Amino acid sequence: MRGHTPSVVPTDDGDERAELRTLVRQIVAREATPERIRALDEAEDFDYDLYRALGEAGLIGLEADTEGTERADPRSQVVVLEELGAGPTSMAVCLVVQYMGVHLLASHGSEAQRKQILGPLLEGRTRVAFAMTEPDGGTDVARVMRTKAAQRDDRSWVINGVKTWISGAATADHAIVVARTAPPEPSAVDGITLFLVPLEARGVEVHELPTMAIHGLDTCEVLLQDVTVDPGSVLGEVGRGFRQVLATLNGERLNAAAAALGIARGAYEAGLDYARERQAFGRPVGAFQTLQHRMVDDAVQIEAARELVRKAARADALGERADLLSAMAKLAASEAATRAVDNGMRVMAGAGLSREYAMQRYFRDARLYTFAPLTDDMIRNYLGERLLGLPRSY
Ligand SMILES: Cc1cc2nc3c(=O)[nH]c(=O)nc-3n(C[C@H](O)[C@H](O)[C@H](O)COP(=O)(O)OP(=O)(O)OC[C@H]3O[C@@H](n4cnc5c(N)ncnc54)[C@H](O)[C@@H]3O)c2cc1C
């Protein structure tokens, strides 16, 4: 990310977003230097200072308010996430989760939940984790969900189950836990409820999982054993939790696309800087045609992915249909990232494996958005049905 090589084509976000982009870049330049990003990646530590700075600058809440009347503008969210993805990538992953939390709390939170959790969340004074995936599978989680919550006579709920691959559960204050509260009728997505569970509650155990990537944010297994919460912990409507989550999926896919786009751009820029500087046989390696072709292809894919991200964000912001565009944006951005990190490694050859350069981190981190929040194959399944209008293949 050295020097922020400008993107191939100037970004056209309008004045307001250009200011926002500049603000994020300034915060990243001040708080998350390449040396610090590398040190935190090596130490596998969360950047509390950067999170606090983002919160103080209003970048967690953006346009959202505590009353739940104003939602954050997706056009702003994607700008913040692209900029973070290009540098302190793990923070982009963290914000994808926080933005989802903001959306769920603003749309479905009770007055008390909005006051107690949404308010501090908007200001970056607290964090939430989103606990949906289970050991039996993340792709079709509603069908295989084993985490259950039962209501007792005193109306409190008792939750039991295991959640896995949960981002930030070791460092967050609350988890939004997705649990089955009634049989899957009339369909698998029915009978599921969301609970706001304090991660310090009795019966909650959080274990960090050793992972290859996203080292600046913990990835955890969350065990819930007879965890008792009061009725006020239900987020939204009992039995309709999965439908509430489904309504946020466009936003989550779009935000994942923006973070992946940032990774693609970060790797592309780092590769380009290296290609200009590294001398081999008396000239920069960037003079070699094969490398130029690869980087040109990256530039084209990145700009194409950004246009899809922007188009989807605009449609979403204007209340137009955004599901197909968000899914296409996620696919385009995850492919752009996978390709840019691969090409970046080729440009850098031996140096690509050096931990002194960011390329190996981009190479590792890019994997996340090939399968999260939904695998690219499942996105293709979805588009096959909804975009092509062909019979459902899954
Ligand atoms: C670092 C990290 C952070 C994460 N953060 C969170 C988080 O904060 N919260 C959370 O809830 N989850 C989180 N996840 C989980 C993530 O969302 C899941 O990994 C993802 O949904 C895929 O689920 P799975 O890994 O269980 O894959 P599986 O469901 O086991 O799928 C395995 C393979 O089978 C394919 N497949 C499955 N069904 C079909 C089908 N019908 N048609 C075609 N192909 C199919 C998939 O495409 C995939 O290739 C995280 C994961 C990681 C690694």
PDB file of N, CA, C and O in Angstrom, residues 283-325:
ATOM      1  N   ARG A 283      17.004  -3.245 -15.740  1.00  0.00           N
ATOM      2  CA  ARG A 283      15.776  -2.449 -15.917  1.00  0.00           C
ATOM      3  C   ARG A 283      14.704  -2.902 -14.915  1.00  0.00           C
ATOM      4  O   ARG A 283      14.802  -4.013 -14.372  1.00  0.00           O
ATOM      5  N   PRO A 284      13.676  -2.053 -14.710  1.00  0.00           N
ATOM      6  CA  PRO A 284      12.656  -2.463 -13.729  1.00  0.00           C
ATOM      7  C   PRO A 284      11.898  -3.690 -14.236  1.00  0.00           C
ATOM      8  O   PRO A 284      11.677  -3.813 -15.453  1.00  0.00           O
ATOM      9  N   VAL A 285      11.506  -4.564 -13.308  1.00  0.00           N
ATOM     10  CA  VAL A 285      10.784  -5.769 -13.756  1.00  0.00           C
ATOM     11  C   VAL A 285       9.464  -5.393 -14.434  1.00  0.00           C
ATOM     12  O   VAL A 285       8.925  -6.150 -15.237  1.00  0.00           O
ATOM     13  N   GLY A 286       8.962  -4.182 -14.124  1.00  0.00           N
ATOM     14  CA  GLY A 286       7.729  -3.714 -14.775  1.00  0.00           C
ATOM     15  C   GLY A 286       7.890  -3.520 -16.272  1.00  0.00           C
ATOM     16  O   GLY A 286       6.905  -3.331 -16.988  1.00  0.00           O
ATOM     17  N   ALA A 287       9.119  -3.573 -16.766  1.00  0.00           N
ATOM     18  CA  ALA A 287       9.331  -3.432 -18.215  1.00  0.00           C
ATOM     19  C   ALA A 287       8.983  -4.726 -18.950  1.00  0.00           C
ATOM     20  O   ALA A 287       8.828  -4.723 -20.171  1.00  0.00           O
ATOM     21  N   PHE A 288       8.849  -5.811 -18.202  1.00  0.00           N
ATOM     22  CA  PHE A 288       8.571  -7.084 -18.882  1.00  0.00           C
ATOM     23  C   PHE A 288       7.085  -7.180 -19.254  1.00  0.00           C
ATOM     24  O   PHE A 288       6.198  -6.903 -18.440  1.00  0.00           O
ATOM     25  N   GLN A 289       6.877  -7.596 -20.504  1.00  0.00           N
ATOM     26  CA  GLN A 289       5.523  -7.567 -21.055  1.00  0.00           C
ATOM     27  C   GLN A 289       4.543  -8.462 -20.282  1.00  0.00           C
ATOM     28  O   GLN A 289       3.409  -8.064 -20.012  1.00  0.00           O
ATOM     29  N   THR A 290       5.014  -9.633 -19.911  1.00  0.00           N
ATOM     30  CA  THR A 290       4.102 -10.558 -19.211  1.00  0.00           C
ATOM     31  C   THR A 290       3.552  -9.917 -17.939  1.00  0.00           C
ATOM     32  O   THR A 290       2.365 -10.039 -17.640  1.00  0.00           O
ATOM     33  N   LEU A 291       4.455  -9.251 -17.202  1.00  0.00           N
ATOM     34  CA  LEU A 291       4.005  -8.623 -15.955  1.00  0.00           C
ATOM     35  C   LEU A 291       3.050  -7.478 -16.254  1.00  0.00           C
ATOM     36  O   LEU A 291       2.032  -7.296 -15.571  1.00  0.00           O
ATOM     37  N   GLN A 292       3.375  -6.698 -17.270  1.00  0.00           N
ATOM     38  CA  GLN A 292       2.479  -5.570 -17.623  1.00  0.00           C
ATOM     39  C   GLN A 292       1.084  -6.094 -17.984  1.00  0.00           C
ATOM     40  O   GLN A 292       0.068  -5.546 -17.548  1.00  0.00           O
ATOM     41  N   HIS A 293       1.054  -7.145 -18.785  1.00  0.00           N
ATOM     42  CA  HIS A 293      -0.256  -7.684 -19.204  1.00  0.00           C
ATOM     43  C   HIS A 293      -1.075  -8.109 -17.986  1.00  0.00           C
ATOM     44  O   HIS A 293      -2.267  -7.830 -17.886  1.00  0.00           O
ATOM     45  N   ARG A 294      -0.393  -8.794 -17.077  1.00  0.00           N
ATOM     46  CA  ARG A 294      -1.124  -9.268 -15.877  1.00  0.00           C
ATOM     47  C   ARG A 294      -1.676  -8.078 -15.083  1.00  0.00           C
ATOM     48  O   ARG A 294      -2.814  -8.101 -14.617  1.00  0.00           O
ATOM     49  N   MET A 295      -0.834  -7.060 -14.926  1.00  0.00           N
ATOM     50  CA  MET A 295      -1.281  -5.913 -14.107  1.00  0.00           C
ATOM     51  C   MET A 295      -2.366  -5.109 -14.822  1.00  0.00           C
ATOM     52  O   MET A 295      -3.255  -4.564 -14.177  1.00  0.00           O
ATOM     53  N   VAL A 296      -2.289  -5.068 -16.137  1.00  0.00           N
ATOM     54  CA  VAL A 296      -3.356  -4.395 -16.892  1.00  0.00           C
ATOM     55  C   VAL A 296      -4.675  -5.152 -16.677  1.00  0.00           C
ATOM     56  O   VAL A 296      -5.726  -4.549 -16.419  1.00  0.00           O
ATOM     57  N   ASP A 297      -4.614  -6.469 -16.757  1.00  0.00           N
ATOM     58  CA  ASP A 297      -5.835  -7.264 -16.529  1.00  0.00           C
ATOM     59  C   ASP A 297      -6.389  -7.005 -15.123  1.00  0.00           C
ATOM     60  O   ASP A 297      -7.603  -6.897 -14.934  1.00  0.00           O
ATOM     61  N   ASP A 298      -5.491  -6.888 -14.155  1.00  0.00           N
ATOM     62  CA  ASP A 298      -5.945  -6.587 -12.784  1.00  0.00           C
ATOM     63  C   ASP A 298      -6.653  -5.243 -12.737  1.00  0.00           C
ATOM     64  O   ASP A 298      -7.720  -5.104 -12.133  1.00  0.00           O
ATOM     65  N   ALA A 299      -6.027  -4.246 -13.375  1.00  0.00           N
ATOM     66  CA  ALA A 299      -6.606  -2.895 -13.351  1.00  0.00           C
ATOM     67  C   ALA A 299      -8.016  -2.918 -13.949  1.00  0.00           C
ATOM     68  O   ALA A 299      -8.949  -2.302 -13.406  1.00  0.00           O
ATOM     69  N   VAL A 300      -8.169  -3.646 -15.048  1.00  0.00           N
ATOM     70  CA  VAL A 300      -9.483  -3.718 -15.707  1.00  0.00           C
ATOM     71  C   VAL A 300     -10.499  -4.384 -14.772  1.00  0.00           C
ATOM     72  O   VAL A 300     -11.616  -3.887 -14.576  1.00  0.00           O
ATOM     73  N   GLN A 301     -10.086  -5.485 -14.155  1.00  0.00           N
ATOM     74  CA  GLN A 301     -11.027  -6.206 -13.279  1.00  0.00           C
ATOM     75  C   GLN A 301     -11.402  -5.381 -12.052  1.00  0.00           C
ATOM     76  O   GLN A 301     -12.535  -5.424 -11.585  1.00  0.00           O
ATOM     77  N   ILE A 302     -10.419  -4.641 -11.540  1.00  0.00           N
ATOM     78  CA  ILE A 302     -10.688  -3.829 -10.343  1.00  0.00           C
ATOM     79  C   ILE A 302     -11.678  -2.719 -10.674  1.00  0.00           C
ATOM     80  O   ILE A 302     -12.643  -2.486  -9.937  1.00  0.00           O
ATOM     81  N   GLU A 303     -11.459  -2.043 -11.800  1.00  0.00           N
ATOM     82  CA  GLU A 303     -12.386  -0.964 -12.166  1.00  0.00           C
ATOM     83  C   GLU A 303     -13.782  -1.512 -12.446  1.00  0.00           C
ATOM     84  O   GLU A 303     -14.789  -0.900 -12.087  1.00  0.00           O
ATOM     85  N   ALA A 304     -13.838  -2.688 -13.087  1.00  0.00           N
ATOM     86  CA  ALA A 304     -15.143  -3.293 -13.389  1.00  0.00           C
ATOM     87  C   ALA A 304     -15.857  -3.668 -12.085  1.00  0.00           C
ATOM     88  O   ALA A 304     -17.059  -3.418 -11.916  1.00  0.00           O
ATOM     89  N   ALA A 305     -15.096  -4.235 -11.146  1.00  0.00           N
ATOM     90  CA  ALA A 305     -15.689  -4.623  -9.860  1.00  0.00           C
ATOM     91  C   ALA A 305     -16.168  -3.378  -9.112  1.00  0.00           C
ATOM     92  O   ALA A 305     -17.248  -3.374  -8.517  1.00  0.00           O
ATOM     93  N   ARG A 306     -15.371  -2.301  -9.183  1.00  0.00           N
ATOM     94  CA  ARG A 306     -15.771  -1.091  -8.462  1.00  0.00           C
ATOM     95  C   ARG A 306     -17.064  -0.514  -9.034  1.00  0.00           C
ATOM     96  O   ARG A 306     -17.937  -0.043  -8.306  1.00  0.00           O
ATOM     97  N   GLU A 307     -17.200  -0.578 -10.347  1.00  0.00           N
ATOM     98  CA  GLU A 307     -18.439  -0.075 -10.967  1.00  0.00           C
ATOM     99  C   GLU A 307     -19.645  -0.882 -10.497  1.00  0.00           C
ATOM    100  O   GLU A 307     -20.715  -0.331 -10.242  1.00  0.00           O
ATOM    101  N   LEU A 308     -19.466  -2.209 -10.390  1.00  0.00           N
ATOM    102  CA  LEU A 308     -20.575  -3.042  -9.905  1.00  0.00           C
ATOM    103  C   LEU A 308     -20.901  -2.735  -8.451  1.00  0.00           C
ATOM    104  O   LEU A 308     -22.072  -2.650  -8.062  1.00  0.00           O
ATOM    105  N   VAL A 309     -19.841  -2.557  -7.648  1.00  0.00           N
ATOM    106  CA  VAL A 309     -20.053  -2.214  -6.229  1.00  0.00           C
ATOM    107  C   VAL A 309     -20.820  -0.896  -6.137  1.00  0.00           C
ATOM    108  O   VAL A 309     -21.809  -0.772  -5.404  1.00  0.00           O
ATOM    109  N   ARG A 310     -20.379   0.081  -6.927  1.00  0.00           N
ATOM    110  CA  ARG A 310     -21.002   1.403  -6.862  1.00  0.00           C
ATOM    111  C   ARG A 310     -22.463   1.351  -7.343  1.00  0.00           C
ATOM    112  O   ARG A 310     -23.352   1.959  -6.755  1.00  0.00           O
ATOM    113  N   LYS A 311     -22.680   0.581  -8.408  1.00  0.00           N
ATOM    114  CA  LYS A 311     -24.035   0.486  -8.967  1.00  0.00           C
ATOM    115  C   LYS A 311     -24.984  -0.192  -7.964  1.00  0.00           C
ATOM    116  O   LYS A 311     -26.106   0.250  -7.758  1.00  0.00           O
ATOM    117  N   ALA A 312     -24.462  -1.257  -7.335  1.00  0.00           N
ATOM    118  CA  ALA A 312     -25.282  -1.973  -6.346  1.00  0.00           C
ATOM    119  C   ALA A 312     -25.563  -1.072  -5.144  1.00  0.00           C
ATOM    120  O   ALA A 312     -26.691  -1.038  -4.625  1.00  0.00           O
ATOM    121  N   ALA A 313     -24.547  -0.328  -4.700  1.00  0.00           N
ATOM    122  CA  ALA A 313     -24.721   0.551  -3.535  1.00  0.00           C
ATOM    123  C   ALA A 313     -25.748   1.635  -3.849  1.00  0.00           C
ATOM    124  O   ALA A 313     -26.584   1.988  -3.017  1.00  0.00           O
ATOM    125  N   ARG A 314     -25.688   2.148  -5.056  1.00  0.00           N
ATOM    126  CA  ARG A 314     -26.613   3.212  -5.456  1.00  0.00           C
ATOM    127  C   ARG A 314     -28.043   2.672  -5.482  1.00  0.00           C
ATOM    128  O   ARG A 314     -28.967   3.290  -4.947  1.00  0.00           O
ATOM    129  N   ALA A 315     -28.203   1.490  -6.090  1.00  0.00           N
ATOM    130  CA  ALA A 315     -29.544   0.889  -6.171  1.00  0.00           C
ATOM    131  C   ALA A 315     -30.082   0.663  -4.760  1.00  0.00           C
ATOM    132  O   ALA A 315     -31.240   0.991  -4.454  1.00  0.00           O
ATOM    133  N   ASP A 316     -29.233   0.134  -3.887  1.00  0.00           N
ATOM    134  CA  ASP A 316     -29.638  -0.145  -2.513  1.00  0.00           C
ATOM    135  C   ASP A 316     -30.035   1.152  -1.802  1.00  0.00           C
ATOM    136  O   ASP A 316     -31.072   1.235  -1.136  1.00  0.00           O
ATOM    137  N   ALA A 317     -29.213   2.182  -1.978  1.00  0.00           N
ATOM    138  CA  ALA A 317     -29.479   3.469  -1.305  1.00  0.00           C
ATOM    139  C   ALA A 317     -30.793   4.075  -1.787  1.00  0.00           C
ATOM    140  O   ALA A 317     -31.510   4.720  -1.010  1.00  0.00           O
ATOM    141  N   LEU A 318     -31.123   3.869  -3.054  1.00  0.00           N
ATOM    142  CA  LEU A 318     -32.340   4.470  -3.610  1.00  0.00           C
ATOM    143  C   LEU A 318     -33.568   3.570  -3.438  1.00  0.00           C
ATOM    144  O   LEU A 318     -34.647   3.869  -3.943  1.00  0.00           O
ATOM    145  N   GLY A 319     -33.364   2.446  -2.754  1.00  0.00           N
ATOM    146  CA  GLY A 319     -34.487   1.531  -2.510  1.00  0.00           C
ATOM    147  C   GLY A 319     -34.900   0.740  -3.745  1.00  0.00           C
ATOM    148  O   GLY A 319     -35.981   0.179  -3.820  1.00  0.00           O
ATOM    149  N   GLU A 320     -33.976   0.664  -4.712  1.00  0.00           N
ATOM    150  CA  GLU A 320     -34.267  -0.138  -5.909  1.00  0.00           C
ATOM    151  C   GLU A 320     -33.794  -1.571  -5.680  1.00  0.00           C
ATOM    152  O   GLU A 320     -33.072  -1.849  -4.733  1.00  0.00           O
ATOM    153  N   ARG A 321     -34.144  -2.459  -6.596  1.00  0.00           N
ATOM    154  CA  ARG A 321     -33.733  -3.854  -6.449  1.00  0.00           C
ATOM    155  C   ARG A 321     -32.196  -3.943  -6.508  1.00  0.00           C
ATOM    156  O   ARG A 321     -31.585  -3.451  -7.458  1.00  0.00           O
ATOM    157  N   ALA A 322     -31.604  -4.569  -5.484  1.00  0.00           N
ATOM    158  CA  ALA A 322     -30.140  -4.573  -5.418  1.00  0.00           C
ATOM    159  C   ALA A 322     -29.569  -5.974  -5.214  1.00  0.00           C
ATOM    160  O   ALA A 322     -28.353  -6.140  -5.179  1.00  0.00           O
ATOM    161  N   ASP A 323     -30.444  -6.994  -5.111  1.00  0.00           N
ATOM    162  CA  ASP A 323     -29.914  -8.325  -4.774  1.00  0.00           C
ATOM    163  C   ASP A 323     -29.014  -8.892  -5.868  1.00  0.00           C
ATOM    164  O   ASP A 323     -27.931  -9.400  -5.592  1.00  0.00           O
ATOM    165  N   LEU A 324     -29.434  -8.758  -7.142  1.00  0.00           N
ATOM    166  CA  LEU A 324     -28.630  -9.324  -8.227  1.00  0.00           C
ATOM    167  C   LEU A 324     -27.318  -8.555  -8.370  1.00  0.00           C
ATOM    168  O   LEU A 324     -26.246  -9.145  -8.507  1.00  0.00           O
ATOM    169  N   LEU A 325     -27.406  -7.231  -8.311  1.00  0.00           N
ATOM    170  CA  LEU A 325     -26.192  -6.413  -8.441  1.00  0.00           C
ATOM    171  C   LEU A 325     -25.226  -6.674  -7.288  1.00  0.00           C
ATOM    172  O   LEU A 325     -24.010  -6.738  -7.490  1.00  0.00           O
TER     173      LEU A 325
END
